[in-house]
Amino acid sequence: NDQVSMSATLKRCYNYLTETSRSFSAVIQALDGELRDAICIFYLVLRALDTVEDDMTIDNKLKIPMLKNFYKNLQDPQWHFTESKEKDRIVLEDFPAITREFHELAGVYHEVISDICCKMGHGMTVFLDRDIDTIEEWNEYCHYVAGLVGIGLSRLFSASGLEDPCVGKDTALANNMGLFLQKTNIIRDYLEDILQGRKFWPKAVWSKYVEQLTDLALEKNRTQAVHCLNELITNALELVPDCITYMSRIHNQSVFNFCAIPQVMAIATLERCYNNPAVFTGVVKIRKGEAVKMMMGSTSLEKVKAIMYHFTSEIYRRIPENDPNAERTRQVCMKALASS
Ligand SMILES: O=C(O)CO[C@@H](C(=O)O)[C@@H](OCCCCCc1ccc2ccccc2c1)C(=O)NCCCCCc1ccc2ccccc2c1
Ligand SMILES: [Mg+2]
Ligand SMILES: [Mg+2]
């Protein structure tokens, strides 16, 4: 859309989007019609909430009510927070700009954004003072921070009229789209997170390999650590068939690109991480050139299926004979290959 007709605060909001999200900014700005502004604001509201969650300098006694009541800030034109130390603190410092543009959106978008913000804020408090133990709790945490995003986005797609009502109704598939992205981030960011004292890997899995989560980073545990990594990647790969089913229902090209590009980046990341000890010594990132090539090639369901097939078979090819989960990983890869 032309810059001239965009208000000054909306322009600032798009600047915050670009500053706080490498992976979502371009695909959000390419969205058609009312979805572009609605999803830009949806992103900024949740990024502000997540910036509170991520800030380890905020005491839990203050953080819990901040998270639970965050959605109410959208009804207070003046609310902002200047005490954050986080990289994305600008969205908290200038929250009034986000609130103003939130109120410019059509009513149907307000309800979704406010409802998801409320549920995410409550969900984030559940794991503030307790660890993620079982796989079910891992799924629960990822539901709160990413599954709910998928559910909200799907409701926005259908509300805009650009996608069928069924997209907004099938919350299980929308949830799993978010889980696939969040589990991939958690697997990739192991070292970065433990260096900040943040524990997102489920204890039921890592405790089979080491005494403490941080022990996975010790050179002497390298083989155990990689087998633990492979088990979590196998768990994430179980979501591939649902993600493909979800994307097969999307008809609008700009919405398809928005959904497909993060998924393609995620499967490529899982493939780079699989059986890769570098996860425990640094952060495994996709090279920009590789990413651009994949983005160009993610504009149709057939192309996305081909990319999912490619990276899943690359993982299948590299399953170590001595990996305790080898048979399970082969089964999950076969199921993913059959769906792509
Ligand atoms: O702090 C960081 O830099 C990373 O934070 C991670 C964390 O703290 O765990 C973590 O924060 C999660 C809480 C805030 C959610 C922010 C968000 C992300 C993408 C959006 C895309 C469009 C609209 C709204 C969005 C909201 C994070 O950003 N994880 C990235 C994976 C979550 C992606 C959710 C998502 C995105 C696009 C989707 C498209 C289609 C279907 C489901 C989708 C689901
Ligand atoms: Mg975060
Ligand atoms: Mg977070």
Tab-separated table of C-alpha atoms and ligand atoms in Angstrom:
chain	number	residue	atom	x	y	z
A	1	ASN	CA	0.000	0.000	0.000
A	2	ASP	CA	1.278	3.543	-0.612
A	3	GLN	CA	3.158	5.174	2.282
A	4	VAL	CA	1.314	8.498	1.828
A	5	SER	CA	-2.065	7.224	3.095
A	6	MET	CA	-0.477	5.397	6.076
A	7	SER	CA	-0.732	7.293	9.406
A	8	ALA	CA	2.443	8.276	11.271
A	9	THR	CA	1.751	5.808	14.106
A	10	LEU	CA	1.053	2.954	11.685
A	11	LYS	CA	4.359	3.697	9.943
A	12	ARG	CA	6.087	3.520	13.350
A	13	CYS	CA	4.368	0.185	14.014
A	14	TYR	CA	5.725	-1.261	10.752
A	15	ASN	CA	9.185	0.004	11.765
A	16	TYR	CA	8.857	-1.896	15.067
A	17	LEU	CA	7.770	-5.000	13.119
A	18	THR	CA	10.905	-4.804	10.954
A	19	GLU	CA	13.125	-4.120	13.992
A	20	THR	CA	11.768	-7.006	16.081
A	21	SER	CA	11.248	-9.782	13.561
A	22	ARG	CA	13.678	-10.963	10.882
A	23	SER	CA	11.599	-14.038	10.047
A	24	PHE	CA	8.055	-12.577	9.960
A	25	SER	CA	8.350	-8.921	8.872
A	26	ALA	CA	8.501	-9.470	5.086
A	27	VAL	CA	5.763	-12.118	4.920
A	28	ILE	CA	3.435	-10.015	7.128
A	29	GLN	CA	3.960	-6.879	5.011
A	30	ALA	CA	3.123	-8.901	1.866
A	31	LEU	CA	-0.322	-9.920	3.191
A	32	ASP	CA	-3.425	-8.805	1.247
A	33	GLY	CA	-6.061	-6.320	2.375
A	34	GLU	CA	-7.098	-5.884	6.012
A	35	LEU	CA	-4.939	-8.843	7.099
A	36	ARG	CA	-1.707	-6.875	6.715
A	37	ASP	CA	-2.421	-4.268	9.435
A	38	ALA	CA	-4.361	-6.726	11.630
A	39	ILE	CA	-1.509	-9.273	11.683
A	40	CYS	CA	1.148	-6.563	12.058
A	41	ILE	CA	-0.622	-5.315	15.225
A	42	PHE	CA	-1.313	-8.908	16.393
A	43	TYR	CA	2.437	-9.571	16.110
A	44	LEU	CA	3.449	-6.383	17.984
A	45	VAL	CA	0.963	-6.946	20.842
A	46	LEU	CA	2.219	-10.528	21.372
A	47	ARG	CA	5.872	-9.532	20.925
A	48	ALA	CA	5.360	-6.935	23.699
A	49	LEU	CA	3.818	-9.647	25.920
A	50	ASP	CA	6.683	-12.050	25.101
A	51	THR	CA	9.241	-9.324	25.897
A	52	VAL	CA	7.823	-9.236	29.427
A	53	GLU	CA	7.927	-13.058	29.643
A	54	ASP	CA	11.535	-13.217	28.404
A	55	ASP	CA	12.834	-10.469	30.747
A	56	MET	CA	14.644	-12.291	33.572
A	57	THR	CA	15.249	-8.962	35.402
A	58	ILE	CA	11.499	-8.615	36.206
A	59	ASP	CA	10.654	-10.319	39.522
A	60	ASN	CA	7.939	-13.020	39.233
A	61	LYS	CA	5.819	-11.218	41.886
A	62	LEU	CA	5.562	-8.321	39.421
A	63	LYS	CA	5.756	-10.429	36.210
A	64	ILE	CA	2.759	-12.705	37.001
A	65	PRO	CA	0.157	-9.891	37.224
A	66	MET	CA	1.857	-8.091	34.315
A	67	LEU	CA	1.381	-11.161	32.096
A	68	LYS	CA	-2.147	-11.981	33.341
A	69	ASN	CA	-3.409	-8.399	32.923
A	70	PHE	CA	-1.429	-7.542	29.774
A	71	TYR	CA	-4.466	-7.755	27.431
A	72	LYS	CA	-6.170	-5.009	29.511
A	73	ASN	CA	-3.399	-2.567	28.472
A	74	LEU	CA	-5.082	-2.394	25.045
A	75	GLN	CA	-7.939	-0.490	26.796
A	76	ASP	CA	-5.546	2.038	28.367
A	77	PRO	CA	-4.298	4.585	25.754
A	78	GLN	CA	-1.420	5.681	28.014
A	79	TRP	CA	-0.075	2.267	29.205
A	80	HIS	CA	3.614	1.680	28.474
A	81	PHE	CA	6.625	0.118	30.278
A	82	THR	CA	10.097	1.708	30.317
A	83	GLU	CA	11.956	-0.649	32.716
A	84	SER	CA	12.665	-3.439	30.191
A	85	LYS	CA	16.258	-4.482	29.379
A	86	GLU	CA	15.240	-6.758	26.478
A	87	LYS	CA	16.325	-6.345	22.851
A	88	ASP	CA	12.684	-5.726	21.773
A	89	ARG	CA	11.858	-3.235	24.593
A	90	ILE	CA	10.817	-0.537	22.085
A	91	VAL	CA	7.391	-2.233	21.680
A	92	LEU	CA	6.818	-1.817	25.445
A	93	GLU	CA	8.182	1.756	25.588
A	94	ASP	CA	5.952	2.944	22.720
A	95	PHE	CA	2.994	0.617	23.395
A	96	PRO	CA	0.535	3.570	23.015
A	97	ALA	CA	1.337	3.634	19.268
A	98	ILE	CA	0.399	-0.082	19.030
A	99	THR	CA	-2.768	0.515	21.116
A	100	ARG	CA	-3.829	3.411	18.855
A	101	GLU	CA	-3.476	1.304	15.699
A	102	PHE	CA	-5.173	-1.682	17.446
A	103	HIS	CA	-8.284	0.521	17.855
A	104	GLU	CA	-8.163	1.493	14.161
A	105	LEU	CA	-8.704	-2.179	13.209
A	106	ALA	CA	-12.197	-3.571	12.450
A	107	GLY	CA	-14.004	-4.950	15.536
A	108	VAL	CA	-13.772	-8.616	14.515
A	109	TYR	CA	-9.940	-8.374	14.692
A	110	HIS	CA	-10.024	-6.679	18.130
A	111	GLU	CA	-11.808	-9.631	19.726
A	112	VAL	CA	-9.357	-12.231	18.373
A	113	ILE	CA	-6.227	-10.254	19.301
A	114	SER	CA	-7.490	-9.456	22.814
A	115	ASP	CA	-8.685	-13.047	23.445
A	116	ILE	CA	-5.371	-14.649	22.321
A	117	CYS	CA	-3.340	-12.067	24.277
A	118	CYS	CA	-5.355	-12.878	27.415
A	119	LYS	CA	-4.915	-16.652	27.017
A	120	MET	CA	-1.200	-16.398	26.163
A	121	GLY	CA	-0.523	-14.116	29.140
A	122	HIS	CA	-2.252	-16.553	31.537
A	123	GLY	CA	-0.502	-19.533	29.944
A	124	MET	CA	2.961	-17.962	30.265
A	125	THR	CA	2.518	-17.700	34.062
A	126	VAL	CA	1.932	-21.484	34.348
A	127	PHE	CA	5.604	-22.239	33.601
A	128	LEU	CA	7.192	-19.170	35.219
A	129	ASP	CA	8.056	-20.973	38.464
A	130	ARG	CA	8.011	-24.613	37.342
A	131	ASP	CA	10.001	-26.584	34.804
A	132	ILE	CA	8.777	-28.345	31.665
A	133	ASP	CA	8.865	-32.046	32.698
A	134	THR	CA	6.699	-34.263	30.446
A	135	ILE	CA	6.194	-34.142	26.660
A	136	GLU	CA	2.586	-33.112	27.441
A	137	GLU	CA	3.896	-30.106	29.395
A	138	TRP	CA	6.259	-29.306	26.476
A	139	ASN	CA	3.200	-29.335	24.198
A	140	GLU	CA	1.274	-27.230	26.742
A	141	TYR	CA	3.978	-24.531	26.943
A	142	CYS	CA	4.341	-24.422	23.141
A	143	HIS	CA	0.536	-24.202	22.856
A	144	TYR	CA	0.545	-21.098	25.065
A	145	VAL	CA	3.332	-19.238	23.208
A	146	ALA	CA	2.887	-20.444	19.626
A	147	GLY	CA	-0.155	-22.724	19.230
A	148	LEU	CA	-2.435	-19.877	20.340
A	149	VAL	CA	-0.772	-17.655	17.697
A	150	GLY	CA	-1.726	-20.204	15.039
A	151	ILE	CA	-5.286	-20.407	16.378
A	152	GLY	CA	-5.589	-16.596	16.428
A	153	LEU	CA	-4.075	-16.196	12.958
A	154	SER	CA	-6.464	-18.810	11.561
A	155	ARG	CA	-9.441	-16.943	13.061
A	156	LEU	CA	-8.126	-13.708	11.486
A	157	PHE	CA	-7.703	-15.409	8.069
A	158	SER	CA	-11.320	-16.647	8.129
A	159	ALA	CA	-12.698	-13.365	9.577
A	160	SER	CA	-11.084	-11.413	6.726
A	161	GLY	CA	-13.011	-13.534	4.226
A	162	LEU	CA	-9.771	-14.421	2.415
A	163	GLU	CA	-9.873	-17.994	3.749
A	164	ASP	CA	-12.649	-20.571	4.394
A	165	PRO	CA	-14.390	-20.673	7.807
A	166	CYS	CA	-12.942	-24.188	8.346
A	167	VAL	CA	-9.402	-22.719	8.629
A	168	GLY	CA	-10.471	-20.729	11.714
A	169	LYS	CA	-12.459	-23.623	13.168
A	170	ASP	CA	-9.806	-26.411	13.012
A	171	THR	CA	-7.853	-25.324	16.100
A	172	ALA	CA	-5.936	-28.640	16.325
A	173	LEU	CA	-4.190	-28.105	12.979
A	174	ALA	CA	-3.608	-24.387	13.646
A	175	ASN	CA	-2.127	-25.283	17.040
A	176	ASN	CA	0.291	-27.777	15.457
A	177	MET	CA	1.477	-25.159	12.915
A	178	GLY	CA	2.657	-23.066	15.866
A	179	LEU	CA	4.069	-26.077	17.764
A	180	PHE	CA	6.234	-27.037	14.773
A	181	LEU	CA	7.805	-23.545	14.704
A	182	GLN	CA	8.220	-23.205	18.456
A	183	LYS	CA	9.660	-26.709	18.997
A	184	THR	CA	12.144	-26.043	16.173
A	185	ASN	CA	13.194	-22.753	17.856
A	186	ILE	CA	13.557	-24.466	21.268
A	187	ILE	CA	15.647	-27.295	19.774
A	188	ARG	CA	17.880	-24.858	17.810
A	189	ASP	CA	18.334	-22.367	20.689
A	190	TYR	CA	19.481	-24.912	23.336
A	191	LEU	CA	22.823	-23.213	24.119
A	192	GLU	CA	21.559	-19.603	23.908
A	193	ASP	CA	18.716	-20.471	26.307
A	194	ILE	CA	20.738	-22.351	28.940
A	195	LEU	CA	23.323	-19.533	28.941
A	196	GLN	CA	20.433	-17.258	29.995
A	197	GLY	CA	19.258	-19.783	32.582
A	198	ARG	CA	16.181	-20.665	30.510
A	199	LYS	CA	15.129	-24.350	30.334
A	200	PHE	CA	12.732	-25.329	27.533
A	201	TRP	CA	13.822	-28.917	26.790
A	202	PRO	CA	11.425	-31.431	28.478
A	203	LYS	CA	12.949	-33.197	31.511
A	204	ALA	CA	11.279	-36.547	30.634
A	205	VAL	CA	13.544	-36.654	27.563
A	206	TRP	CA	16.872	-35.103	28.631
A	207	SER	CA	16.891	-36.956	32.021
A	208	LYS	CA	17.287	-40.244	30.070
A	209	TYR	CA	20.681	-38.984	28.849
A	210	VAL	CA	22.196	-36.734	31.582
A	211	GLU	CA	21.746	-35.649	35.233
A	212	GLN	CA	21.182	-31.943	34.496
A	213	LEU	CA	20.019	-30.136	31.318
A	214	THR	CA	23.240	-28.128	31.284
A	215	ASP	CA	25.294	-31.397	31.238
A	216	LEU	CA	24.306	-31.825	27.565
A	217	ALA	CA	26.764	-29.000	26.776
A	218	LEU	CA	29.725	-30.921	28.287
A	219	GLU	CA	32.139	-32.392	25.710
A	220	LYS	CA	32.212	-35.762	27.554
A	221	ASN	CA	28.414	-36.130	27.034
A	222	ARG	CA	28.492	-35.303	23.302
A	223	THR	CA	27.129	-38.664	22.076
A	224	GLN	CA	24.336	-38.690	24.702
A	225	ALA	CA	23.493	-35.063	23.890
A	226	VAL	CA	23.141	-35.764	20.158
A	227	HIS	CA	20.870	-38.762	20.842
A	228	CYS	CA	18.705	-36.498	23.055
A	229	LEU	CA	18.660	-33.870	20.292
A	230	ASN	CA	17.621	-36.516	17.729
A	231	GLU	CA	14.740	-37.645	19.983
A	232	LEU	CA	13.329	-34.102	20.222
A	233	ILE	CA	13.697	-33.555	16.467
A	234	THR	CA	11.787	-36.821	15.937
A	235	ASN	CA	9.011	-35.476	18.187
A	236	ALA	CA	8.830	-32.256	16.142
A	237	LEU	CA	8.761	-34.175	12.825
A	238	GLU	CA	5.519	-35.882	13.966
A	239	LEU	CA	3.812	-32.523	13.263
A	240	VAL	CA	4.724	-32.390	9.540
A	241	PRO	CA	1.588	-34.178	8.218
A	242	ASP	CA	-0.746	-31.782	10.110
A	243	CYS	CA	1.201	-28.743	8.865
A	244	ILE	CA	0.858	-29.952	5.270
A	245	THR	CA	-2.877	-30.603	5.757
A	246	TYR	CA	-3.282	-27.077	7.195
A	247	MET	CA	-1.467	-25.466	4.261
A	248	SER	CA	-3.477	-27.520	1.749
A	249	ARG	CA	-6.591	-25.610	2.893
A	250	ILE	CA	-5.124	-22.113	2.287
A	251	HIS	CA	-6.217	-20.512	-0.997
A	252	ASN	CA	-5.016	-16.889	-0.849
A	253	GLN	CA	-1.460	-16.624	-2.231
A	254	SER	CA	-0.253	-14.023	0.293
A	255	VAL	CA	-1.668	-16.045	3.211
A	256	PHE	CA	-0.092	-19.229	1.818
A	257	ASN	CA	3.350	-17.587	1.557
A	258	PHE	CA	2.957	-16.216	5.120
A	259	CYS	CA	2.204	-19.710	6.462
A	260	ALA	CA	4.594	-21.710	4.252
A	261	ILE	CA	7.836	-19.719	4.496
A	262	PRO	CA	8.295	-20.111	8.299
A	263	GLN	CA	7.447	-23.842	7.959
A	264	VAL	CA	10.035	-24.350	5.217
A	265	MET	CA	12.666	-22.486	7.265
A	266	ALA	CA	11.784	-24.717	10.234
A	267	ILE	CA	12.162	-28.069	8.411
A	268	ALA	CA	15.494	-26.840	6.967
A	269	THR	CA	16.600	-25.884	10.502
A	270	LEU	CA	15.623	-29.305	11.893
A	271	GLU	CA	17.621	-30.990	9.116
A	272	ARG	CA	20.684	-28.805	9.894
A	273	CYS	CA	20.326	-29.658	13.598
A	274	TYR	CA	19.748	-33.402	13.205
A	275	ASN	CA	22.655	-35.442	14.629
A	276	ASN	CA	24.658	-32.151	14.711
A	277	PRO	CA	26.868	-31.585	17.819
A	278	ALA	CA	27.186	-27.910	16.796
A	279	VAL	CA	23.786	-27.343	18.504
A	280	PHE	CA	25.667	-27.686	21.830
A	281	THR	CA	28.577	-25.402	20.963
A	282	GLY	CA	26.867	-22.573	19.015
A	283	VAL	CA	23.622	-21.658	17.221
A	284	VAL	CA	22.866	-23.550	14.005
A	285	LYS	CA	21.477	-20.950	11.553
A	286	ILE	CA	20.343	-21.261	7.929
A	287	ARG	CA	22.573	-19.181	5.602
A	288	LYS	CA	20.730	-16.131	4.110
A	289	GLY	CA	21.331	-17.272	0.493
A	290	GLU	CA	19.893	-20.719	1.229
A	291	ALA	CA	16.912	-19.112	2.953
A	292	VAL	CA	16.140	-16.786	0.038
A	293	LYS	CA	16.275	-19.725	-2.408
A	294	MET	CA	13.789	-21.643	-0.233
A	295	MET	CA	11.470	-18.653	0.165
A	296	MET	CA	11.290	-18.209	-3.616
A	297	GLY	CA	10.396	-21.879	-3.896
A	298	SER	CA	7.623	-21.960	-1.274
A	299	THR	CA	4.768	-20.410	-3.219
A	300	SER	CA	2.668	-23.515	-3.932
A	301	LEU	CA	1.586	-26.607	-1.999
A	302	GLU	CA	3.454	-28.878	-4.433
A	303	LYS	CA	6.683	-26.883	-4.003
A	304	VAL	CA	6.312	-26.902	-0.200
A	305	LYS	CA	5.644	-30.658	-0.202
A	306	ALA	CA	8.781	-31.168	-2.317
A	307	ILE	CA	10.862	-29.134	0.175
A	308	MET	CA	9.408	-31.042	3.160
A	309	TYR	CA	10.129	-34.305	1.297
A	310	HIS	CA	13.717	-33.224	0.510
A	311	PHE	CA	14.718	-32.288	4.075
A	312	THR	CA	12.870	-35.211	5.694
A	313	SER	CA	14.678	-37.673	3.400
A	314	GLU	CA	17.984	-35.923	4.185
A	315	ILE	CA	17.291	-36.662	7.885
A	316	TYR	CA	16.219	-40.250	7.106
A	317	ARG	CA	19.497	-40.788	5.216
A	318	ARG	CA	21.540	-39.724	8.276
A	319	ILE	CA	19.843	-41.722	11.067
A	320	PRO	CA	22.788	-43.275	12.952
A	321	GLU	CA	22.627	-47.083	13.350
A	322	ASN	CA	23.478	-46.780	17.063
A	323	ASP	CA	20.859	-44.071	17.804
A	324	PRO	CA	18.456	-45.445	20.475
A	325	ASN	CA	15.496	-43.853	18.631
A	326	ALA	CA	16.579	-44.902	15.116
A	327	GLU	CA	13.523	-47.119	14.486
A	328	ARG	CA	11.092	-44.475	15.804
A	329	THR	CA	12.748	-41.771	13.690
A	330	ARG	CA	12.519	-43.957	10.570
A	331	GLN	CA	8.762	-44.498	11.217
A	332	VAL	CA	8.114	-40.752	11.761
A	333	CYS	CA	10.131	-39.851	8.640
A	334	MET	CA	8.199	-42.410	6.560
A	335	LYS	CA	4.883	-40.915	7.750
A	336	ALA	CA	6.097	-37.379	6.951
A	337	LEU	CA	7.370	-38.492	3.518
A	338	ALA	CA	4.004	-40.143	2.765
A	339	SER	CA	2.203	-36.858	3.509
A	340	SER	CA	4.544	-34.644	1.470
B	1	LIG	O1	11.917	-13.361	21.640
B	1	LIG	C1	12.139	-13.808	20.483
B	1	LIG	O2	12.830	-13.230	19.620
B	1	LIG	C2	11.551	-15.165	20.148
B	1	LIG	O3	10.513	-15.397	21.080
B	1	LIG	C3	10.148	-16.775	21.211
B	1	LIG	C4	10.152	-17.139	22.663
B	1	LIG	O4	10.354	-16.249	23.535
B	1	LIG	O5	9.958	-18.352	22.927
B	1	LIG	C5	8.693	-17.000	20.713
B	1	LIG	O6	7.798	-16.061	21.288
B	1	LIG	C6	6.448	-16.621	21.261
B	1	LIG	C7	5.516	-15.681	22.010
B	1	LIG	C8	5.152	-14.515	21.170
B	1	LIG	C9	4.534	-14.959	19.844
B	1	LIG	C10	4.999	-14.006	18.835
B	1	LIG	C11	4.466	-14.179	17.450
B	1	LIG	C12	5.285	-14.781	16.505
B	1	LIG	C13	4.920	-14.783	15.180
B	1	LIG	C14	3.736	-14.169	14.776
B	1	LIG	C15	3.386	-14.095	13.408
B	1	LIG	C16	2.236	-13.431	13.016
B	1	LIG	C17	1.389	-12.845	13.969
B	1	LIG	C18	1.721	-12.926	15.315
B	1	LIG	C19	2.899	-13.565	15.740
B	1	LIG	C20	3.250	-13.589	17.086
B	1	LIG	C21	8.645	-16.880	19.206
B	1	LIG	O7	8.578	-15.809	18.632
B	1	LIG	N1	8.592	-18.056	18.595
B	1	LIG	C22	8.460	-18.146	17.134
B	1	LIG	C23	7.514	-19.254	16.852
B	1	LIG	C24	6.073	-18.820	17.147
B	1	LIG	C25	5.424	-18.599	15.839
B	1	LIG	C26	3.919	-18.594	15.965
B	1	LIG	C27	3.326	-18.698	14.613
B	1	LIG	C28	3.745	-17.881	13.578
B	1	LIG	C29	3.194	-17.973	12.306
B	1	LIG	C30	2.198	-18.909	12.043
B	1	LIG	C31	1.600	-19.017	10.779
B	1	LIG	C32	0.593	-19.940	10.564
B	1	LIG	C33	0.159	-20.735	11.575
B	1	LIG	C34	0.748	-20.666	12.830
B	1	LIG	C35	1.757	-19.731	13.092
B	1	LIG	C36	2.327	-19.630	14.364
B	2	MG	MG	10.937	-14.420	23.003
B	3	MG	MG	9.234	-16.090	25.369
